[in-house]
mmCIF file of C-alpha atoms in Angstrom:
data_model
loop_
_atom_site.group_PDB
_atom_site.id
_atom_site.type_symbol
_atom_site.label_atom_id
_atom_site.label_comp_id
_atom_site.label_asym_id
_atom_site.label_seq_id
_atom_site.Cartn_x
_atom_site.Cartn_y
_atom_site.Cartn_z
ATOM 1 C CA UNK A 1 -7.255 -6.935 -9.006
ATOM 2 C CA UNK A 2 -10.962 -5.809 -9.252
ATOM 3 C CA UNK A 3 -11.759 -2.592 -10.761
ATOM 4 C CA UNK A 4 -12.740 -0.739 -7.015
ATOM 5 C CA UNK A 5 -8.498 -1.503 -6.141
ATOM 6 C CA UNK A 6 -7.213 -1.250 -10.141
ATOM 7 C CA UNK A 7 -8.684 2.951 -9.063
ATOM 8 C CA UNK A 8 -7.562 2.681 -6.204
ATOM 9 C CA UNK A 9 -4.203 2.120 -7.010
ATOM 10 C CA UNK A 10 -3.460 4.197 -10.184
ATOM 11 C CA UNK A 11 -4.926 7.536 -8.636
ATOM 12 C CA UNK A 12 -2.338 7.302 -5.362
ATOM 13 C CA UNK A 13 0.916 6.941 -8.397
ATOM 14 C CA UNK A 14 -1.436 9.355 -10.319
ATOM 15 C CA UNK A 15 -1.346 11.773 -7.769
ATOM 16 C CA UNK A 16 2.350 11.109 -6.669
ATOM 17 C CA UNK A 17 2.090 9.441 -3.233
ATOM 18 C CA UNK A 18 3.066 6.021 -2.223
ATOM 19 C CA UNK A 19 0.588 2.954 -1.388
ATOM 20 C CA UNK A 20 1.178 -0.867 -0.962
ATOM 21 C CA UNK A 21 -1.237 -3.730 -2.598
ATOM 22 C CA UNK A 22 -1.403 -6.125 0.235
ATOM 23 C CA UNK A 23 -2.536 -9.727 -1.358
ATOM 24 C CA UNK A 24 -4.275 -11.786 1.174
ATOM 25 C CA UNK A 25 -2.645 -14.912 -0.514
ATOM 26 C CA UNK A 26 -5.590 -17.417 0.701
ATOM 27 C CA UNK A 27 -8.393 -15.355 -1.119
ATOM 28 C CA UNK A 28 -7.284 -13.505 -3.673
ATOM 29 C CA UNK A 29 -8.126 -10.299 -1.634
ATOM 30 C CA UNK A 30 -6.557 -7.208 -1.743
ATOM 31 C CA UNK A 31 -6.518 -3.339 -0.726
ATOM 32 C CA UNK A 32 -4.646 -1.045 -1.006
ATOM 33 C CA UNK A 33 -2.680 1.177 1.350
ATOM 34 C CA UNK A 34 -1.936 4.682 0.849
ATOM 35 C CA UNK A 35 -0.010 6.614 4.266
ATOM 36 C CA UNK A 36 -1.020 9.859 5.411
ATOM 37 C CA UNK A 37 0.902 12.519 5.749
ATOM 38 C CA UNK A 38 1.550 11.659 8.945
ATOM 39 C CA UNK A 39 3.064 8.471 9.229
ATOM 40 C CA UNK A 40 -0.164 6.419 9.493
ATOM 41 C CA UNK A 41 -2.645 4.632 6.678
ATOM 42 C CA UNK A 42 -5.262 6.822 4.932
ATOM 43 C CA UNK A 43 -8.132 3.505 5.711
ATOM 44 C CA UNK A 44 -7.743 3.065 9.636
ATOM 45 C CA UNK A 45 -10.766 -0.585 8.342
ATOM 46 C CA UNK A 46 -7.497 -1.985 7.911
ATOM 47 C CA UNK A 47 -6.152 -4.222 9.877
ATOM 48 C CA UNK A 48 -3.026 -3.012 12.284
ATOM 49 C CA UNK A 49 -0.530 -5.747 11.404
ATOM 50 C CA UNK A 50 -1.324 -5.329 8.144
ATOM 51 C CA UNK A 51 -0.789 -1.389 8.237
ATOM 52 C CA UNK A 52 2.552 -1.519 9.725
ATOM 53 C CA UNK A 53 3.936 -4.098 7.793
ATOM 54 C CA UNK A 54 2.372 -2.146 4.365
ATOM 55 C CA UNK A 55 4.186 1.084 5.725
ATOM 56 C CA UNK A 56 8.111 -0.790 6.479
ATOM 57 C CA UNK A 57 7.374 -1.732 2.942
ATOM 58 C CA UNK A 58 6.913 1.655 1.464
ATOM 59 C CA UNK A 59 10.079 2.785 4.424
ATOM 60 C CA UNK A 60 11.968 0.205 2.888
ATOM 61 C CA UNK A 61 10.738 -0.386 -1.207
ATOM 62 C CA UNK A 62 10.777 -3.435 0.000
ATOM 63 C CA UNK A 63 8.044 -5.971 -1.197
ATOM 64 C CA UNK A 64 7.307 -9.411 1.220
ATOM 65 C CA UNK A 65 5.490 -12.077 2.464
ATOM 66 C CA UNK A 66 3.768 -11.778 5.727
ATOM 67 C CA UNK A 67 1.893 -13.904 8.148
ATOM 68 C CA UNK A 68 -0.965 -12.092 10.189
ATOM 69 C CA UNK A 69 -3.355 -13.500 12.888
ATOM 70 C CA UNK A 70 -2.371 -17.110 10.363
ATOM 71 C CA UNK A 71 -3.159 -15.751 7.023
ATOM 72 C CA UNK A 72 -0.230 -15.100 4.833
ATOM 73 C CA UNK A 73 0.295 -11.505 2.700
ATOM 74 C CA UNK A 74 2.086 -10.005 0.451
ATOM 75 C CA UNK A 75 2.866 -6.640 0.349
ATOM 76 C CA UNK A 76 3.065 -5.007 -3.039
ATOM 77 C CA UNK A 77 5.185 -1.289 -2.624
ATOM 78 C CA UNK A 78 4.120 0.666 -4.792
ATOM 79 C CA UNK A 79 6.485 3.801 -4.582
ATOM 80 C CA UNK A 80 7.960 7.645 -5.755
ATOM 81 C CA UNK A 81 10.955 7.835 -7.309
ATOM 82 C CA UNK A 82 13.696 8.375 -5.687
ATOM 83 C CA UNK A 83 14.618 11.785 -6.547
ATOM 84 C CA UNK A 84 18.604 13.930 -6.045
ATOM 85 C CA UNK A 85 18.373 17.471 -6.324
ATOM 86 C CA UNK A 86 22.312 18.660 -6.455
ATOM 87 C CA UNK A 87 22.995 22.110 -6.704
ATOM 88 C CA UNK A 88 25.866 22.199 -8.225
ATOM 89 C CA UNK A 89 27.241 21.884 -12.126
ATOM 90 C CA UNK A 90 30.544 20.702 -11.528
ATOM 91 C CA UNK A 91 33.133 17.957 -11.130
ATOM 92 C CA UNK A 92 31.756 16.451 -8.030
ATOM 93 C CA UNK A 93 28.596 16.596 -9.892
ATOM 94 C CA UNK A 94 29.500 14.987 -13.015
ATOM 95 C CA UNK A 95 30.631 11.425 -10.869
ATOM 96 C CA UNK A 96 28.097 11.603 -8.675
ATOM 97 C CA UNK A 97 24.711 12.154 -10.876
ATOM 98 C CA UNK A 98 25.916 9.020 -12.701
ATOM 99 C CA UNK A 99 26.816 6.868 -9.129
ATOM 100 C CA UNK A 100 23.195 8.632 -8.314
ATOM 101 C CA UNK A 101 21.877 7.180 -10.649
ATOM 102 C CA UNK A 102 22.497 3.939 -10.897
ATOM 103 C CA UNK A 103 22.374 3.794 -7.592
ATOM 104 C CA UNK A 104 17.916 4.447 -8.815
ATOM 105 C CA UNK A 105 17.421 8.143 -7.699
ATOM 106 C CA UNK A 106 16.126 9.969 -10.689
ATOM 107 C CA UNK A 107 18.774 13.530 -11.147
ATOM 108 C CA UNK A 108 18.811 17.007 -11.440
ATOM 109 C CA UNK A 109 21.425 18.992 -11.396
ATOM 110 C CA UNK A 110 20.733 23.129 -10.586
ATOM 111 C CA UNK A 111 23.195 26.219 -12.160
ATOM 112 C CA UNK A 112 22.185 29.107 -13.621
ATOM 113 C CA UNK A 113 25.456 29.238 -14.912
ATOM 114 C CA UNK A 114 24.637 27.937 -18.188
ATOM 115 C CA UNK A 115 28.246 26.952 -19.177
ATOM 116 C CA UNK A 116 28.164 24.804 -16.667
ATOM 117 C CA UNK A 117 25.281 23.218 -17.564
ATOM 118 C CA UNK A 118 25.504 21.571 -20.531
ATOM 119 C CA UNK A 119 24.149 18.574 -21.684
ATOM 120 C CA UNK A 120 27.865 17.659 -23.032
ATOM 121 C CA UNK A 121 28.610 17.406 -19.303
ATOM 122 C CA UNK A 122 25.164 16.098 -18.552
ATOM 123 C CA UNK A 123 23.962 12.818 -20.601
ATOM 124 C CA UNK A 124 20.864 12.638 -19.453
ATOM 125 C CA UNK A 125 20.456 14.102 -17.318
ATOM 126 C CA UNK A 126 18.157 16.268 -15.887
ATOM 127 C CA UNK A 127 19.310 20.113 -15.344
ATOM 128 C CA UNK A 128 17.726 23.518 -14.480
ATOM 129 C CA UNK A 129 19.470 26.432 -14.122
ATOM 130 C CA UNK A 130 16.635 29.540 -12.516
ATOM 131 C CA UNK A 131 18.418 30.132 -10.263
ATOM 132 C CA UNK A 132 19.021 27.293 -7.089
ATOM 133 C CA UNK A 133 15.850 27.973 -4.451
ATOM 134 C CA UNK A 134 13.154 29.277 -7.238
ATOM 135 C CA UNK A 135 14.497 25.735 -8.984
ATOM 136 C CA UNK A 136 13.605 23.862 -5.342
ATOM 137 C CA UNK A 137 10.159 25.782 -5.473
ATOM 138 C CA UNK A 138 9.305 23.615 -8.824
ATOM 139 C CA UNK A 139 10.809 19.954 -7.064
ATOM 140 C CA UNK A 140 9.024 20.226 -3.924
ATOM 141 C CA UNK A 141 11.589 17.805 -2.169
ATOM 142 C CA UNK A 142 10.155 15.343 -0.344
ATOM 143 C CA UNK A 143 10.717 12.952 2.522
ATOM 144 C CA UNK A 144 12.039 11.065 -1.096
ATOM 145 C CA UNK A 145 14.359 13.502 -2.432
ATOM 146 C CA UNK A 146 18.269 14.392 -1.348
ATOM 147 C CA UNK A 147 19.431 17.875 -1.566
ATOM 148 C CA UNK A 148 23.250 18.759 -2.169
ATOM 149 C CA UNK A 149 24.953 21.640 -1.513
ATOM 150 C CA UNK A 150 28.227 22.443 -4.452
ATOM 151 C CA UNK A 151 28.870 25.518 -5.138
ATOM 152 C CA UNK A 152 31.330 26.191 -2.336
ATOM 153 C CA UNK A 153 29.490 30.193 -3.674
ATOM 154 C CA UNK A 154 27.311 31.532 -0.708
ATOM 155 C CA UNK A 155 25.192 33.961 -3.687
ATOM 156 C CA UNK A 156 23.757 29.883 -4.593
ATOM 157 C CA UNK A 157 24.231 27.317 -2.377
ATOM 158 C CA UNK A 158 22.550 29.445 1.189
ATOM 159 C CA UNK A 159 19.099 30.477 -0.707
ATOM 160 C CA UNK A 160 19.480 26.607 -1.682
ATOM 161 C CA UNK A 161 19.743 25.017 1.649
ATOM 162 C CA UNK A 162 17.538 27.864 3.002
ATOM 163 C CA UNK A 163 14.497 26.136 0.756
ATOM 164 C CA UNK A 164 15.740 22.174 1.284
ATOM 165 C CA UNK A 165 16.157 22.753 5.025
ATOM 166 C CA UNK A 166 12.171 23.957 5.516
ATOM 167 C CA UNK A 167 10.815 20.878 3.383
ATOM 168 C CA UNK A 168 11.072 17.005 4.070
ATOM 169 C CA UNK A 169 14.111 16.538 1.923
ATOM 170 C CA UNK A 170 15.095 13.243 4.022
ATOM 171 C CA UNK A 171 19.416 14.482 3.300
ATOM 172 C CA UNK A 172 20.725 17.919 2.855
ATOM 173 C CA UNK A 173 24.398 17.981 2.367
ATOM 174 C CA UNK A 174 26.846 20.894 1.266
ATOM 175 C CA UNK A 175 30.537 20.723 1.244
ATOM 176 C CA UNK A 176 33.315 22.647 1.976
ATOM 177 C CA UNK A 177 35.584 23.177 5.119
ATOM 178 C CA UNK A 178 34.872 23.294 9.224
ATOM 179 C CA UNK A 179 34.872 26.607 9.157
ATOM 180 C CA UNK A 180 33.390 27.314 5.752
ATOM 181 C CA UNK A 181 30.482 25.301 7.174
ATOM 182 C CA UNK A 182 30.750 26.877 9.958
ATOM 183 C CA UNK A 183 29.131 30.441 8.683
ATOM 184 C CA UNK A 184 27.177 28.650 6.581
ATOM 185 C CA UNK A 185 25.268 27.618 9.638
ATOM 186 C CA UNK A 186 25.339 31.451 10.981
ATOM 187 C CA UNK A 187 23.748 32.525 8.264
ATOM 188 C CA UNK A 188 21.032 29.871 8.324
ATOM 189 C CA UNK A 189 20.367 30.530 11.715
ATOM 190 C CA UNK A 190 20.617 34.470 10.677
ATOM 191 C CA UNK A 191 17.530 33.143 8.229
ATOM 192 C CA UNK A 192 15.997 31.929 10.849
ATOM 193 C CA UNK A 193 16.871 28.813 10.911
ATOM 194 C CA UNK A 194 16.882 27.184 14.808
ATOM 195 C CA UNK A 195 19.580 24.071 15.850
ATOM 196 C CA UNK A 196 17.019 22.178 14.767
ATOM 197 C CA UNK A 197 16.736 22.821 11.185
ATOM 198 C CA UNK A 198 20.212 23.369 11.364
ATOM 199 C CA UNK A 199 21.109 19.659 12.693
ATOM 200 C CA UNK A 200 19.323 18.203 9.832
ATOM 201 C CA UNK A 201 21.963 19.850 7.422
ATOM 202 C CA UNK A 202 24.924 17.299 7.064
ATOM 203 C CA UNK A 203 28.746 18.986 6.553
ATOM 204 C CA UNK A 204 31.111 18.849 5.836
ATOM 205 C CA UNK A 205 29.056 16.084 2.920
ATOM 206 C CA UNK A 206 29.874 12.858 2.948
ATOM 207 C CA UNK A 207 30.769 9.555 5.532
ATOM 208 C CA UNK A 208 34.886 10.240 6.206
ATOM 209 C CA UNK A 209 35.825 7.726 3.786
ATOM 210 C CA UNK A 210 39.055 10.628 3.506
ATOM 211 C CA UNK A 211 38.020 10.935 -0.308
ATOM 212 C CA UNK A 212 40.092 13.508 -2.394
ATOM 213 C CA UNK A 213 39.309 13.123 -6.108
ATOM 214 C CA UNK A 214 35.921 13.619 -7.700
ATOM 215 C CA UNK A 215 34.813 10.189 -7.601
ATOM 216 C CA UNK A 216 35.519 9.916 -4.640
ATOM 217 C CA UNK A 217 33.694 12.750 -2.174
ATOM 218 C CA UNK A 218 30.162 10.984 -4.934
ATOM 219 C CA UNK A 219 30.463 7.728 -2.892
ATOM 220 C CA UNK A 220 31.342 9.053 0.359
ATOM 221 C CA UNK A 221 28.058 12.101 -0.139
ATOM 222 C CA UNK A 222 25.641 9.327 -1.369
ATOM 223 C CA UNK A 223 27.033 6.511 0.857
ATOM 224 C CA UNK A 224 25.386 9.410 3.864
ATOM 225 C CA UNK A 225 22.956 9.348 1.829
ATOM 226 C CA UNK A 226 22.074 5.368 2.417
ATOM 227 C CA UNK A 227 22.667 5.650 4.985
ATOM 228 C CA UNK A 228 20.677 8.466 6.259
ATOM 229 C CA UNK A 229 17.685 6.645 4.221
ATOM 230 C CA UNK A 230 18.067 3.949 5.459
ATOM 231 C CA UNK A 231 18.850 4.709 9.384
ATOM 232 C CA UNK A 232 22.420 4.084 10.184
ATOM 233 C CA UNK A 233 23.976 5.041 12.949
ATOM 234 C CA UNK A 234 26.746 7.858 11.964
ATOM 235 C CA UNK A 235 29.531 8.513 13.226
ATOM 236 C CA UNK A 236 28.916 12.327 14.887
ATOM 237 C CA UNK A 237 32.727 13.270 13.909
ATOM 238 C CA UNK A 238 32.670 13.854 9.360
ATOM 239 C CA UNK A 239 36.799 14.234 7.488
#
């Protein structure tokens, strides 16, 4: 790796930007491909096939060898961390946090109620006791971030959902019954969210597994998060 390539890769990662290191196996020629905000590659001089392979590696988190015009390239994905913001330090959150951590998410539990958001209840998990919209403003959810609200309290959930739906978060979900969700959609619409924005909100949260216990509900949530992230087709009806 040349000093120039090393510096370009280090700069991208230091800035919190996903990037790939593409190496031509025949001679070791390397390029750093850093996606732009519109999903295109910043370096338009690169071969289009290599750009597409690099963007695919970033999107899927999978490094791979690809063949382009008779040349083999190894495309190494260097991505920003997956993140999950959980609003509500409740029982479901206690099951959800370690499960999401095991799947590679950096988890933050947000709850201004200090009696709930404690290290004893959430060992090894980042805790934020700010008001949810303030906490999310600091977290700056992007396309690698999911946001889930679990409190059933509109005073806590609604500000978080308002902020999440105005962000690039790839997944936004809220716990609650269908009746609760209908009221939630009305309140969010009153905050200025239009149909396209409201359609992003997963509620009731989670895949329809028939979940009852807190661990089962947590499993249904992470399953839906992964399905959405991988762009799997999800049945319209959710239980």
